[in-house]
Short mmCIF file of C-alpha atoms in Angstrom, two decimals:
data_model
loop_
_atom_site.label_atom_id
_atom_site.label_comp_id
_atom_site.label_asym_id
_atom_site.label_seq_id
_atom_site.Cartn_x
_atom_site.Cartn_y
_atom_site.Cartn_z
CA MET L 1 -64.35 -116.39 54.88
CA ASP L 2 -68.01 -115.64 54.22
CA LEU L 3 -69.26 -115.62 50.64
CA ASP L 4 -69.75 -111.83 50.64
CA GLU L 5 -66.12 -111.41 51.75
CA TYR L 6 -64.77 -113.74 49.08
CA TYR L 7 -64.50 -111.04 46.41
CA ASN L 8 -63.64 -108.22 48.82
CA ILE L 9 -60.03 -107.23 48.13
CA ASP L 10 -59.65 -105.59 51.57
CA ASN L 11 -60.55 -108.86 53.30
CA ILE L 12 -58.08 -110.76 51.14
CA LEU L 13 -55.29 -108.28 51.84
CA ALA L 14 -56.12 -108.13 55.55
CA GLU L 15 -55.50 -111.86 55.88
CA GLN L 16 -52.09 -111.47 54.29
CA ILE L 17 -50.99 -108.75 56.75
CA VAL L 18 -48.02 -108.01 54.53
CA LYS L 19 -45.57 -105.64 56.18
CA ASP L 20 -42.68 -106.47 53.91
CA THR L 21 -43.16 -107.16 50.22
CA LYS L 22 -40.64 -110.02 50.39
CA ARG L 23 -42.32 -111.93 53.21
CA GLN L 24 -45.81 -112.71 54.36
CA GLU L 25 -46.42 -112.24 58.07
CA ARG L 26 -47.05 -115.52 59.86
CA ILE L 27 -49.24 -116.34 62.85
CA PRO L 28 -47.73 -118.07 65.90
CA CYS L 29 -49.42 -121.43 66.53
CA ILE L 30 -49.17 -124.40 68.89
CA ALA L 31 -49.71 -127.95 67.64
CA LEU L 32 -52.35 -129.80 69.64
CA HIS L 33 -51.48 -133.17 68.02
CA ASP L 34 -48.47 -134.91 66.52
CA TYR L 35 -48.10 -134.45 62.76
CA ALA L 36 -45.94 -136.82 60.72
CA ALA L 37 -43.38 -135.66 58.19
CA GLU L 38 -45.75 -136.71 55.37
CA THR L 39 -48.21 -134.04 56.49
CA ASN L 40 -45.60 -131.42 55.55
CA LEU L 41 -47.32 -128.89 57.78
CA LEU L 42 -44.43 -126.42 57.71
CA GLY L 43 -43.52 -127.00 54.09
CA ASP L 44 -40.09 -128.47 54.87
CA GLY L 45 -41.04 -132.14 55.27
CA GLN L 46 -40.29 -132.17 59.01
CA PRO L 47 -42.60 -133.72 61.63
CA VAL L 48 -44.36 -131.44 64.12
CA ASP L 49 -44.72 -132.65 67.69
CA ARG L 50 -47.58 -131.97 70.08
CA ASN L 51 -47.18 -128.61 71.92
CA GLN L 52 -44.53 -127.49 69.45
CA ARG L 53 -44.62 -123.79 68.55
CA PHE L 54 -44.47 -122.86 64.88
CA GLU L 55 -45.76 -120.21 62.49
CA LEU L 56 -48.25 -120.46 59.63
CA PRO L 57 -49.76 -118.00 57.18
CA PHE L 58 -53.16 -116.84 58.44
CA TRP L 59 -55.05 -118.37 55.51
CA ILE L 60 -53.81 -121.82 56.60
CA ALA L 61 -53.94 -121.24 60.37
CA LYS L 62 -57.56 -120.03 60.40
CA PRO L 63 -59.24 -123.19 59.01
CA MET L 64 -56.95 -125.43 61.06
CA ALA L 65 -57.88 -123.58 64.26
CA GLN L 66 -61.59 -123.71 63.41
CA PHE L 67 -61.66 -127.38 62.40
CA THR L 68 -62.76 -129.81 65.09
CA LEU L 69 -62.06 -133.52 65.05
CA PRO L 70 -64.96 -135.95 65.56
CA GLY L 71 -65.29 -137.87 68.79
CA ASN L 72 -64.68 -137.04 72.43
CA MET L 73 -60.99 -136.28 72.22
CA VAL L 74 -59.48 -133.95 74.81
CA GLU L 75 -58.14 -131.67 72.07
CA ASN L 76 -60.71 -131.49 69.27
CA SER L 77 -58.92 -128.66 67.45
CA LEU L 78 -55.85 -129.21 65.30
CA ILE L 79 -53.91 -126.14 66.45
CA SER L 80 -54.30 -123.18 68.74
CA ILE L 81 -53.45 -119.67 67.61
CA GLU L 82 -51.49 -117.09 69.56
CA LEU L 83 -51.58 -113.36 68.92
CA PRO L 84 -48.82 -111.97 66.68
CA LYS L 85 -46.53 -109.24 68.03
CA THR L 86 -48.55 -106.67 66.08
CA PHE L 87 -51.33 -107.14 68.66
CA GLY L 88 -49.11 -107.91 71.64
CA THR L 89 -48.59 -106.20 74.98
CA ARG L 90 -46.11 -103.60 73.71
CA VAL L 91 -48.49 -102.35 71.04
CA ARG L 92 -51.43 -102.30 73.47
CA ASN L 93 -49.37 -100.29 75.98
CA ALA L 94 -48.47 -97.83 73.22
CA LEU L 95 -52.16 -97.55 72.28
CA ASP L 96 -53.08 -96.91 75.92
CA ALA L 97 -50.39 -94.22 76.23
CA SER L 98 -51.30 -92.37 73.02
CA ALA L 99 -53.29 -94.08 70.29
CA SER L 100 -52.73 -91.19 67.86
CA ASN L 101 -48.96 -91.70 67.89
CA VAL L 102 -49.02 -95.37 66.87
CA ASP L 103 -48.14 -95.93 63.21
CA PHE L 104 -50.67 -98.52 62.02
CA ARG L 105 -49.32 -98.32 58.47
CA LEU L 106 -46.07 -99.90 59.68
CA LEU L 107 -47.68 -102.29 62.16
CA CYS L 108 -50.34 -103.73 59.90
CA PRO L 109 -52.02 -101.89 56.98
CA TYR L 110 -55.36 -103.49 57.95
CA PHE L 111 -54.94 -103.26 61.72
CA TYR L 112 -58.64 -103.16 62.70
CA LEU L 113 -59.90 -105.59 60.08
CA PHE L 114 -57.25 -108.17 60.87
CA GLY L 115 -57.74 -107.62 64.61
CA LEU L 116 -61.42 -108.50 64.18
CA LYS L 117 -60.47 -111.63 62.25
CA LEU L 118 -58.18 -112.67 65.12
CA LEU L 119 -60.98 -112.14 67.64
CA ASP L 120 -62.97 -114.82 65.79
CA LEU L 121 -60.21 -117.32 66.63
CA VAL L 122 -58.77 -116.14 69.95
CA VAL L 123 -60.67 -115.34 73.14
CA ASP L 124 -59.04 -112.09 74.22
CA LYS L 125 -61.38 -109.50 75.71
CA PRO L 126 -58.57 -106.97 76.35
CA LEU L 127 -57.75 -107.03 72.62
CA ALA L 128 -61.35 -106.17 71.74
CA ILE L 129 -61.28 -103.31 74.25
CA ALA L 130 -57.93 -102.06 72.92
CA LEU L 131 -59.20 -102.06 69.32
CA ARG L 132 -62.40 -100.23 70.24
CA THR L 133 -60.62 -97.65 72.43
CA ALA L 134 -57.93 -96.95 69.82
CA PHE L 135 -60.52 -96.60 67.06
CA ARG L 136 -62.56 -94.09 69.06
CA ALA L 137 -59.52 -92.04 70.08
CA ARG L 138 -58.13 -91.84 66.55
CA LEU L 139 -61.54 -91.24 64.97
CA LEU L 140 -61.75 -87.80 66.59
CA ASP L 141 -58.47 -86.74 64.99
CA ILE L 142 -59.41 -88.26 61.63
CA THR L 143 -62.72 -86.38 61.47
CA ASP L 144 -61.07 -83.12 62.57
CA PHE L 145 -58.37 -83.32 59.91
CA SER L 146 -60.81 -84.41 57.21
CA GLN L 147 -62.79 -81.19 57.68
CA THR L 148 -59.77 -78.88 57.22
CA LEU L 149 -59.46 -78.98 53.45
CA GLY L 150 -56.20 -77.88 51.92
CA ALA L 151 -54.47 -77.51 55.28
CA SER L 152 -51.13 -79.16 55.88
CA ALA L 153 -52.01 -79.71 59.54
CA GLY L 154 -52.02 -83.31 60.63
CA GLN L 155 -50.03 -84.70 57.70
CA GLU L 156 -47.75 -86.61 60.05
CA PHE L 157 -50.76 -88.23 61.75
CA LEU L 158 -52.47 -89.00 58.44
CA GLN L 159 -49.44 -90.98 57.29
CA LYS L 160 -49.99 -93.37 60.24
CA LEU L 161 -53.54 -94.41 59.27
CA ASP L 162 -54.53 -97.94 58.42
CA GLU L 163 -56.75 -98.68 55.39
CA THR L 164 -60.03 -98.48 57.34
CA GLU L 165 -59.07 -95.08 58.73
CA LYS L 166 -58.04 -93.87 55.27
CA GLU L 167 -61.51 -94.69 53.95
CA ILE L 168 -63.10 -92.75 56.82
CA TYR L 169 -60.78 -89.80 56.14
CA LYS L 170 -61.69 -89.79 52.42
CA ALA L 171 -65.41 -89.93 53.26
CA GLY L 172 -64.98 -87.01 55.67
CA GLN L 173 -63.19 -84.95 53.03
CA GLU L 174 -65.90 -85.64 50.46
CA SER L 175 -68.65 -84.65 52.89
CA ALA L 176 -66.77 -81.44 53.77
CA ILE L 177 -66.50 -80.53 50.06
CA GLN L 178 -70.20 -81.25 49.51
CA PHE L 179 -71.15 -79.17 52.56
CA ARG L 180 -69.06 -76.22 51.37
CA ASN L 181 -70.60 -76.45 47.92
CA TRP L 182 -74.06 -76.51 49.46
CA THR L 183 -73.43 -73.50 51.71
CA ASN L 184 -71.95 -71.55 48.77
CA ARG L 185 -74.94 -72.59 46.66
CA SER L 186 -72.54 -73.58 43.90
CA ILE L 187 -74.39 -76.81 43.15
CA HIS L 188 -78.01 -75.71 42.87
CA LEU L 189 -78.01 -72.11 41.71
CA ILE L 190 -81.44 -70.84 40.78
CA LYS L 191 -81.29 -69.30 37.34
CA THR L 192 -83.82 -67.04 35.74
CA VAL L 193 -85.48 -68.42 32.68
CA ASN L 194 -86.80 -66.30 29.84
CA ILE L 195 -90.30 -67.57 29.16
CA THR L 196 -91.90 -66.36 25.94
CA ARG L 197 -94.98 -67.50 24.15
CA PRO L 198 -94.33 -69.42 21.01
CA GLN L 199 -95.60 -67.56 17.97
#
């Protein structure tokens, strides 16, 4: 995490990807080395064998995937990361079919932000394309609904937004209010002033 992201609450929450308040979502990983029981990698005191699949919280998996061992070893990294189901084939197919119908709030409250964090660790060009395409498709609906103040239209869609999209929607609403105020001249009304000479 960069220094400017350290105090950013959205970045902290995005790495948690909490879907259920009782459990933190974990990232599927593959061990690239043998880890003894003393390492306690999984928190249960069990050894982890090379090529064994397991799950870790993102905040642990990220530095382990980025760390490289010194020397000319075949596997310099400690673990490799796989994509969680939230960004898997089923979700991508749903995004391709109709991005506006996918409920990001249930999938991952920080869908785009966490997707970008995953792209730093996993080489997956189709994921980058899927994120960009979904964002563009949904952005049109978000901007349309943000300009219709007071209307109940689109409430079902608005409930499916992730946190990034909610911020864009709020910004669109604020700009629509400011534009209406400007066109109605309710902000900067010119008033007549009674100028008299002091006596």
